[in-house]
Amino acid sequence: MKKIAVLTSGGDCGGLNAVIKGAALMAKQKGAKCYVIPNGYAGLYNLVDFDSLVELTPERLDKIDLNLAGSEAGHSRVKIRKIEDEKKYDRIKAGLKKFGIEGLVISGGDDSGSVMVDLAAEGIKCVHAPKTMDLDLQSYSVGADSTINRIATFVEDLKTTAYTHNRIFAVEVFGRYAGHTAFRGGVAADADAVLILSLIHISEPTRLRRISYAV
């Protein structure tokens, strides 16, 4: 491959800029050029209408701050399979062909990964850099470390208020299909208890949600 592109999708988190920069640096090492597709899958779908793409040259990469959360590439919540266009995959392929893009590096969570599977099934070459703050995809994912550290920091900051007023504070954190954020964040903050609750009903009988607490 001589040209690849990177896109980020789903929720924003820490580490995404590192994925972008890492993909571009590896491409350069392999003798390939790397471009950024803006605004996730929305940008990929509309790629055929673009006049140009930003190449991630060493000079451009120097401007990317790895310490900032979020993504220089921008995000969208678009799901390709839900676009009402029978020729949507042909449109995407036409956009990639227009710019000579031979493969994609995609960083996203569950939903983004499922779209990548669809793209691969249509013959579009792509790889997934798992990104989910919930840490529910595998043992490591982009964004999880920074999330767990922030949870620990917030719980630590609340301790002084709890001690002062003789209160017990329950801090609800997200975790989707796993309780890693509550467990690891709670342990890091030396919480008195970590409660990982089973699925419970909320608002509508058909909707389920997992709630985790660091106490």
PDB file of C-alpha atoms in Angstrom:
ATOM      1  CA  MET A   1       0.000   0.000   0.000  1.00  0.00           C
ATOM      2  CA  LYS A   2       1.230   3.465  -0.907  1.00  0.00           C
ATOM      3  CA  LYS A   3      -1.648   5.493   0.522  1.00  0.00           C
ATOM      4  CA  ILE A   4      -3.769   4.905   3.623  1.00  0.00           C
ATOM      5  CA  ALA A   5      -6.196   7.082   5.572  1.00  0.00           C
ATOM      6  CA  VAL A   6      -7.140   7.278   9.225  1.00  0.00           C
ATOM      7  CA  LEU A   7     -10.505   8.205  10.713  1.00  0.00           C
ATOM      8  CA  THR A   8     -11.897   8.296  14.251  1.00  0.00           C
ATOM      9  CA  SER A   9     -15.479   7.635  15.224  1.00  0.00           C
ATOM     10  CA  GLY A  10     -17.865   7.451  18.166  1.00  0.00           C
ATOM     11  CA  GLY A  11     -17.332   9.207  21.469  1.00  0.00           C
ATOM     12  CA  ASP A  12     -14.307  11.405  22.010  1.00  0.00           C
ATOM     13  CA  CYS A  13     -11.640  10.465  24.530  1.00  0.00           C
ATOM     14  CA  GLY A  14      -7.969  10.749  25.366  1.00  0.00           C
ATOM     15  CA  GLY A  15      -5.534   8.873  23.133  1.00  0.00           C
ATOM     16  CA  LEU A  16      -7.226   9.406  19.769  1.00  0.00           C
ATOM     17  CA  ASN A  17      -4.636  11.895  18.587  1.00  0.00           C
ATOM     18  CA  ALA A  18      -1.984   9.336  19.473  1.00  0.00           C
ATOM     19  CA  VAL A  19      -3.721   6.816  17.204  1.00  0.00           C
ATOM     20  CA  ILE A  20      -3.721   9.322  14.349  1.00  0.00           C
ATOM     21  CA  LYS A  21      -0.081  10.213  14.848  1.00  0.00           C
ATOM     22  CA  GLY A  22       0.969   6.600  15.378  1.00  0.00           C
ATOM     23  CA  ALA A  23      -0.754   5.431  12.195  1.00  0.00           C
ATOM     24  CA  ALA A  24       0.876   8.213  10.179  1.00  0.00           C
ATOM     25  CA  LEU A  25       4.348   7.555  11.589  1.00  0.00           C
ATOM     26  CA  MET A  26       4.083   3.824  10.908  1.00  0.00           C
ATOM     27  CA  ALA A  27       2.887   4.533   7.365  1.00  0.00           C
ATOM     28  CA  LYS A  28       5.894   6.783   6.793  1.00  0.00           C
ATOM     29  CA  GLN A  29       8.203   4.092   8.144  1.00  0.00           C
ATOM     30  CA  LYS A  30       6.691   1.647   5.646  1.00  0.00           C
ATOM     31  CA  GLY A  31       7.093   4.085   2.767  1.00  0.00           C
ATOM     32  CA  ALA A  32       3.401   4.992   2.513  1.00  0.00           C
ATOM     33  CA  LYS A  33       1.531   8.287   2.768  1.00  0.00           C
ATOM     34  CA  CYS A  34      -1.209   8.773   5.353  1.00  0.00           C
ATOM     35  CA  TYR A  35      -4.206  11.074   5.061  1.00  0.00           C
ATOM     36  CA  VAL A  36      -6.951  12.012   7.492  1.00  0.00           C
ATOM     37  CA  ILE A  37     -10.632  11.564   6.665  1.00  0.00           C
ATOM     38  CA  PRO A  38     -12.534  14.186   8.677  1.00  0.00           C
ATOM     39  CA  ASN A  39     -15.679  13.637  10.737  1.00  0.00           C
ATOM     40  CA  GLY A  40     -15.721   9.866  10.943  1.00  0.00           C
ATOM     41  CA  TYR A  41     -17.983   7.784   8.751  1.00  0.00           C
ATOM     42  CA  ALA A  42     -19.841  10.879   7.561  1.00  0.00           C
ATOM     43  CA  GLY A  43     -16.591  12.041   5.992  1.00  0.00           C
ATOM     44  CA  LEU A  44     -15.973   8.596   4.517  1.00  0.00           C
ATOM     45  CA  TYR A  45     -19.418   8.525   2.910  1.00  0.00           C
ATOM     46  CA  ASN A  46     -18.965  12.026   1.464  1.00  0.00           C
ATOM     47  CA  LEU A  47     -15.345  11.513   0.473  1.00  0.00           C
ATOM     48  CA  VAL A  48     -16.211  11.411  -3.215  1.00  0.00           C
ATOM     49  CA  ASP A  49     -17.330  15.067  -2.993  1.00  0.00           C
ATOM     50  CA  PHE A  50     -14.093  16.317  -1.393  1.00  0.00           C
ATOM     51  CA  ASP A  51     -11.625  18.411  -3.354  1.00  0.00           C
ATOM     52  CA  SER A  52      -8.623  17.406  -1.259  1.00  0.00           C
ATOM     53  CA  LEU A  53      -7.472  15.553   1.856  1.00  0.00           C
ATOM     54  CA  VAL A  54      -4.986  16.628   4.511  1.00  0.00           C
ATOM     55  CA  GLU A  55      -1.810  14.583   4.303  1.00  0.00           C
ATOM     56  CA  LEU A  56      -0.287  13.777   7.664  1.00  0.00           C
ATOM     57  CA  THR A  57       3.231  14.898   6.892  1.00  0.00           C
ATOM     58  CA  PRO A  58       5.854  15.173   9.655  1.00  0.00           C
ATOM     59  CA  GLU A  59       5.283  18.958   9.671  1.00  0.00           C
ATOM     60  CA  ARG A  60       1.534  18.491  10.127  1.00  0.00           C
ATOM     61  CA  LEU A  61       2.020  15.842  12.801  1.00  0.00           C
ATOM     62  CA  ASP A  62       4.113  18.268  14.856  1.00  0.00           C
ATOM     63  CA  LYS A  63       0.962  20.348  15.345  1.00  0.00           C
ATOM     64  CA  ILE A  64      -1.012  17.479  16.892  1.00  0.00           C
ATOM     65  CA  ASP A  65      -1.004  17.625  20.706  1.00  0.00           C
ATOM     66  CA  LEU A  66      -1.137  14.098  22.090  1.00  0.00           C
ATOM     67  CA  ASN A  67      -1.990  15.398  25.561  1.00  0.00           C
ATOM     68  CA  LEU A  68      -5.315  16.834  24.428  1.00  0.00           C
ATOM     69  CA  ALA A  69      -8.400  14.634  24.559  1.00  0.00           C
ATOM     70  CA  GLY A  70     -10.652  14.467  21.544  1.00  0.00           C
ATOM     71  CA  SER A  71      -9.598  13.984  17.949  1.00  0.00           C
ATOM     72  CA  GLU A  72      -7.985  16.265  15.391  1.00  0.00           C
ATOM     73  CA  ALA A  73      -9.909  14.298  12.767  1.00  0.00           C
ATOM     74  CA  GLY A  74     -13.355  15.097  14.153  1.00  0.00           C
ATOM     75  CA  HIS A  75     -16.178  12.644  14.800  1.00  0.00           C
ATOM     76  CA  SER A  76     -19.740  11.846  13.776  1.00  0.00           C
ATOM     77  CA  ARG A  77     -22.341   9.326  14.910  1.00  0.00           C
ATOM     78  CA  VAL A  78     -23.173   8.154  11.394  1.00  0.00           C
ATOM     79  CA  LYS A  79     -23.725   4.423  10.844  1.00  0.00           C
ATOM     80  CA  ILE A  80     -23.074   3.478   7.237  1.00  0.00           C
ATOM     81  CA  ARG A  81     -25.557   0.596   7.236  1.00  0.00           C
ATOM     82  CA  LYS A  82     -28.389   2.941   8.221  1.00  0.00           C
ATOM     83  CA  ILE A  83     -27.819   5.353   5.338  1.00  0.00           C
ATOM     84  CA  GLU A  84     -30.725   5.037   2.931  1.00  0.00           C
ATOM     85  CA  ASP A  85     -28.654   4.620  -0.176  1.00  0.00           C
ATOM     86  CA  GLU A  86     -28.536   1.266  -1.953  1.00  0.00           C
ATOM     87  CA  LYS A  87     -25.192   2.176  -3.502  1.00  0.00           C
ATOM     88  CA  LYS A  88     -23.584   3.597  -0.363  1.00  0.00           C
ATOM     89  CA  TYR A  89     -20.653   1.183  -0.442  1.00  0.00           C
ATOM     90  CA  ASP A  90     -20.033   1.893  -4.118  1.00  0.00           C
ATOM     91  CA  ARG A  91     -20.018   5.588  -3.228  1.00  0.00           C
ATOM     92  CA  ILE A  92     -17.431   4.986  -0.506  1.00  0.00           C
ATOM     93  CA  LYS A  93     -15.267   2.931  -2.854  1.00  0.00           C
ATOM     94  CA  ALA A  94     -15.467   5.708  -5.446  1.00  0.00           C
ATOM     95  CA  GLY A  95     -14.268   8.231  -2.871  1.00  0.00           C
ATOM     96  CA  LEU A  96     -11.356   6.042  -1.847  1.00  0.00           C
ATOM     97  CA  LYS A  97     -10.432   5.452  -5.494  1.00  0.00           C
ATOM     98  CA  LYS A  98     -10.571   9.189  -6.195  1.00  0.00           C
ATOM     99  CA  PHE A  99      -7.759   9.795  -3.710  1.00  0.00           C
ATOM    100  CA  GLY A 100      -5.954   6.500  -4.236  1.00  0.00           C
ATOM    101  CA  ILE A 101      -6.619   5.327  -0.678  1.00  0.00           C
ATOM    102  CA  GLU A 102      -5.864   1.620  -0.416  1.00  0.00           C
ATOM    103  CA  GLY A 103      -6.642   0.990   3.243  1.00  0.00           C
ATOM    104  CA  LEU A 104      -8.206   2.544   6.341  1.00  0.00           C
ATOM    105  CA  VAL A 105      -7.160   2.753   9.976  1.00  0.00           C
ATOM    106  CA  ILE A 106     -10.321   3.215  12.039  1.00  0.00           C
ATOM    107  CA  SER A 107     -10.420   3.981  15.747  1.00  0.00           C
ATOM    108  CA  GLY A 108     -13.784   3.610  17.436  1.00  0.00           C
ATOM    109  CA  GLY A 109     -15.840   1.597  19.890  1.00  0.00           C
ATOM    110  CA  ASP A 110     -18.479  -1.117  19.516  1.00  0.00           C
ATOM    111  CA  ASP A 111     -20.608   0.653  16.934  1.00  0.00           C
ATOM    112  CA  SER A 112     -17.629   1.887  14.939  1.00  0.00           C
ATOM    113  CA  GLY A 113     -16.149  -1.594  14.938  1.00  0.00           C
ATOM    114  CA  SER A 114     -19.363  -3.110  13.590  1.00  0.00           C
ATOM    115  CA  VAL A 115     -19.299  -0.626  10.708  1.00  0.00           C
ATOM    116  CA  MET A 116     -15.695  -1.604  10.010  1.00  0.00           C
ATOM    117  CA  VAL A 117     -16.815  -5.243   9.744  1.00  0.00           C
ATOM    118  CA  ASP A 118     -19.410  -4.185   7.168  1.00  0.00           C
ATOM    119  CA  LEU A 119     -16.789  -2.260   5.197  1.00  0.00           C
ATOM    120  CA  ALA A 120     -14.434  -5.239   5.230  1.00  0.00           C
ATOM    121  CA  ALA A 121     -17.241  -7.500   4.016  1.00  0.00           C
ATOM    122  CA  GLU A 122     -17.642  -5.137   1.058  1.00  0.00           C
ATOM    123  CA  GLY A 123     -13.990  -5.548   0.137  1.00  0.00           C
ATOM    124  CA  ILE A 124     -12.698  -2.334   1.725  1.00  0.00           C
ATOM    125  CA  LYS A 125      -9.406  -3.012   3.494  1.00  0.00           C
ATOM    126  CA  CYS A 126      -9.387  -1.658   7.039  1.00  0.00           C
ATOM    127  CA  VAL A 127      -8.106  -2.314  10.551  1.00  0.00           C
ATOM    128  CA  HIS A 128      -9.603  -1.302  13.894  1.00  0.00           C
ATOM    129  CA  ALA A 129      -7.800   0.394  16.776  1.00  0.00           C
ATOM    130  CA  PRO A 130     -10.306  -0.302  19.604  1.00  0.00           C
ATOM    131  CA  LYS A 131     -11.386   2.877  21.368  1.00  0.00           C
ATOM    132  CA  THR A 132     -13.819   2.748  24.225  1.00  0.00           C
ATOM    133  CA  MET A 133     -13.643   4.429  27.606  1.00  0.00           C
ATOM    134  CA  ASP A 134     -15.753   1.589  29.018  1.00  0.00           C
ATOM    135  CA  LEU A 135     -12.981  -0.971  28.460  1.00  0.00           C
ATOM    136  CA  ASP A 136     -15.648  -3.459  27.355  1.00  0.00           C
ATOM    137  CA  LEU A 137     -14.140  -4.533  24.026  1.00  0.00           C
ATOM    138  CA  GLN A 138     -10.953  -6.235  25.172  1.00  0.00           C
ATOM    139  CA  SER A 139      -8.235  -6.018  27.817  1.00  0.00           C
ATOM    140  CA  TYR A 140      -6.952  -2.686  26.474  1.00  0.00           C
ATOM    141  CA  SER A 141      -8.580   0.100  24.530  1.00  0.00           C
ATOM    142  CA  VAL A 142      -7.763   3.707  23.694  1.00  0.00           C
ATOM    143  CA  GLY A 143      -9.322   6.100  26.199  1.00  0.00           C
ATOM    144  CA  ALA A 144      -9.748   3.661  29.081  1.00  0.00           C
ATOM    145  CA  ASP A 145      -6.616   4.647  31.006  1.00  0.00           C
ATOM    146  CA  SER A 146      -7.385   8.359  30.964  1.00  0.00           C
ATOM    147  CA  THR A 147     -10.997   7.690  31.936  1.00  0.00           C
ATOM    148  CA  ILE A 148     -10.089   5.514  34.895  1.00  0.00           C
ATOM    149  CA  ASN A 149      -7.543   8.077  36.080  1.00  0.00           C
ATOM    150  CA  ARG A 150     -10.097  10.882  35.864  1.00  0.00           C
ATOM    151  CA  ILE A 151     -12.646   8.833  37.811  1.00  0.00           C
ATOM    152  CA  ALA A 152     -10.048   8.164  40.510  1.00  0.00           C
ATOM    153  CA  THR A 153      -9.193  11.878  40.661  1.00  0.00           C
ATOM    154  CA  PHE A 154     -12.834  12.927  41.010  1.00  0.00           C
ATOM    155  CA  VAL A 155     -13.509  10.380  43.757  1.00  0.00           C
ATOM    156  CA  GLU A 156     -10.383  11.508  45.610  1.00  0.00           C
ATOM    157  CA  ASP A 157     -11.517  15.140  45.381  1.00  0.00           C
ATOM    158  CA  LEU A 158     -14.910  14.253  46.852  1.00  0.00           C
ATOM    159  CA  LYS A 159     -13.420  12.561  49.896  1.00  0.00           C
ATOM    160  CA  THR A 160     -12.702  15.804  51.753  1.00  0.00           C
ATOM    161  CA  THR A 161     -16.327  16.892  51.419  1.00  0.00           C
ATOM    162  CA  ALA A 162     -17.547  13.460  52.524  1.00  0.00           C
ATOM    163  CA  TYR A 163     -15.266  13.526  55.578  1.00  0.00           C
ATOM    164  CA  THR A 164     -16.223  17.106  56.447  1.00  0.00           C
ATOM    165  CA  HIS A 165     -19.972  16.445  56.384  1.00  0.00           C
ATOM    166  CA  ASN A 166     -19.882  12.850  57.615  1.00  0.00           C
ATOM    167  CA  ARG A 167     -21.518  11.684  54.413  1.00  0.00           C
ATOM    168  CA  ILE A 168     -21.267   8.666  52.165  1.00  0.00           C
ATOM    169  CA  PHE A 169     -20.994   9.616  48.518  1.00  0.00           C
ATOM    170  CA  ALA A 170     -21.974   7.249  45.725  1.00  0.00           C
ATOM    171  CA  VAL A 171     -20.327   8.139  42.406  1.00  0.00           C
ATOM    172  CA  GLU A 172     -22.038   6.655  39.356  1.00  0.00           C
ATOM    173  CA  VAL A 173     -19.744   5.916  36.414  1.00  0.00           C
ATOM    174  CA  PHE A 174     -20.382   4.399  33.016  1.00  0.00           C
ATOM    175  CA  GLY A 175     -19.171   0.969  31.994  1.00  0.00           C
ATOM    176  CA  ARG A 176     -21.601  -0.267  29.368  1.00  0.00           C
ATOM    177  CA  TYR A 177     -21.032  -4.040  29.273  1.00  0.00           C
ATOM    178  CA  ALA A 178     -18.319  -4.190  31.935  1.00  0.00           C
ATOM    179  CA  GLY A 179     -17.503  -2.761  35.346  1.00  0.00           C
ATOM    180  CA  HIS A 180     -13.851  -1.995  34.759  1.00  0.00           C
ATOM    181  CA  THR A 181     -14.187   1.783  35.051  1.00  0.00           C
ATOM    182  CA  ALA A 182     -15.850   1.514  38.455  1.00  0.00           C
ATOM    183  CA  PHE A 183     -13.598  -1.263  39.718  1.00  0.00           C
ATOM    184  CA  ARG A 184     -10.272   0.181  38.605  1.00  0.00           C
ATOM    185  CA  GLY A 185     -11.230   3.792  39.318  1.00  0.00           C
ATOM    186  CA  GLY A 186     -12.557   2.846  42.736  1.00  0.00           C
ATOM    187  CA  VAL A 187      -9.455   0.855  43.664  1.00  0.00           C
ATOM    188  CA  ALA A 188      -7.188   3.680  42.481  1.00  0.00           C
ATOM    189  CA  ALA A 189      -9.122   6.183  44.614  1.00  0.00           C
ATOM    190  CA  ASP A 190      -9.173   3.841  47.626  1.00  0.00           C
ATOM    191  CA  ALA A 191     -12.972   3.826  47.663  1.00  0.00           C
ATOM    192  CA  ASP A 192     -14.568   1.993  50.584  1.00  0.00           C
ATOM    193  CA  ALA A 193     -16.659  -0.128  48.246  1.00  0.00           C
ATOM    194  CA  VAL A 194     -17.170  -0.717  44.553  1.00  0.00           C
ATOM    195  CA  LEU A 195     -20.608  -1.872  43.493  1.00  0.00           C
ATOM    196  CA  ILE A 196     -21.084  -3.356  40.045  1.00  0.00           C
ATOM    197  CA  LEU A 197     -24.796  -3.851  39.597  1.00  0.00           C
ATOM    198  CA  SER A 198     -26.499  -6.238  37.208  1.00  0.00           C
ATOM    199  CA  LEU A 199     -28.727  -5.028  34.399  1.00  0.00           C
ATOM    200  CA  ILE A 200     -31.700  -3.029  35.657  1.00  0.00           C
ATOM    201  CA  HIS A 201     -34.747  -1.502  34.033  1.00  0.00           C
ATOM    202  CA  ILE A 202     -34.883   2.267  33.490  1.00  0.00           C
ATOM    203  CA  SER A 203     -37.728   4.447  32.225  1.00  0.00           C
ATOM    204  CA  GLU A 204     -38.969   2.144  29.458  1.00  0.00           C
ATOM    205  CA  PRO A 205     -39.473  -1.562  30.266  1.00  0.00           C
ATOM    206  CA  THR A 206     -37.543  -2.603  27.143  1.00  0.00           C
ATOM    207  CA  ARG A 207     -34.459  -0.513  27.888  1.00  0.00           C
ATOM    208  CA  LEU A 208     -31.659  -1.894  30.036  1.00  0.00           C
ATOM    209  CA  ARG A 209     -28.643  -0.251  31.525  1.00  0.00           C
ATOM    210  CA  ARG A 210     -25.697  -1.363  33.635  1.00  0.00           C
ATOM    211  CA  ILE A 211     -24.813   1.022  36.451  1.00  0.00           C
ATOM    212  CA  SER A 212     -21.564   0.885  38.379  1.00  0.00           C
ATOM    213  CA  TYR A 213     -20.725   2.800  41.549  1.00  0.00           C
ATOM    214  CA  ALA A 214     -17.488   3.690  43.277  1.00  0.00           C
ATOM    215  CA  VAL A 215     -18.307   4.497  46.923  1.00  0.00           C
TER     216      VAL A 215
END
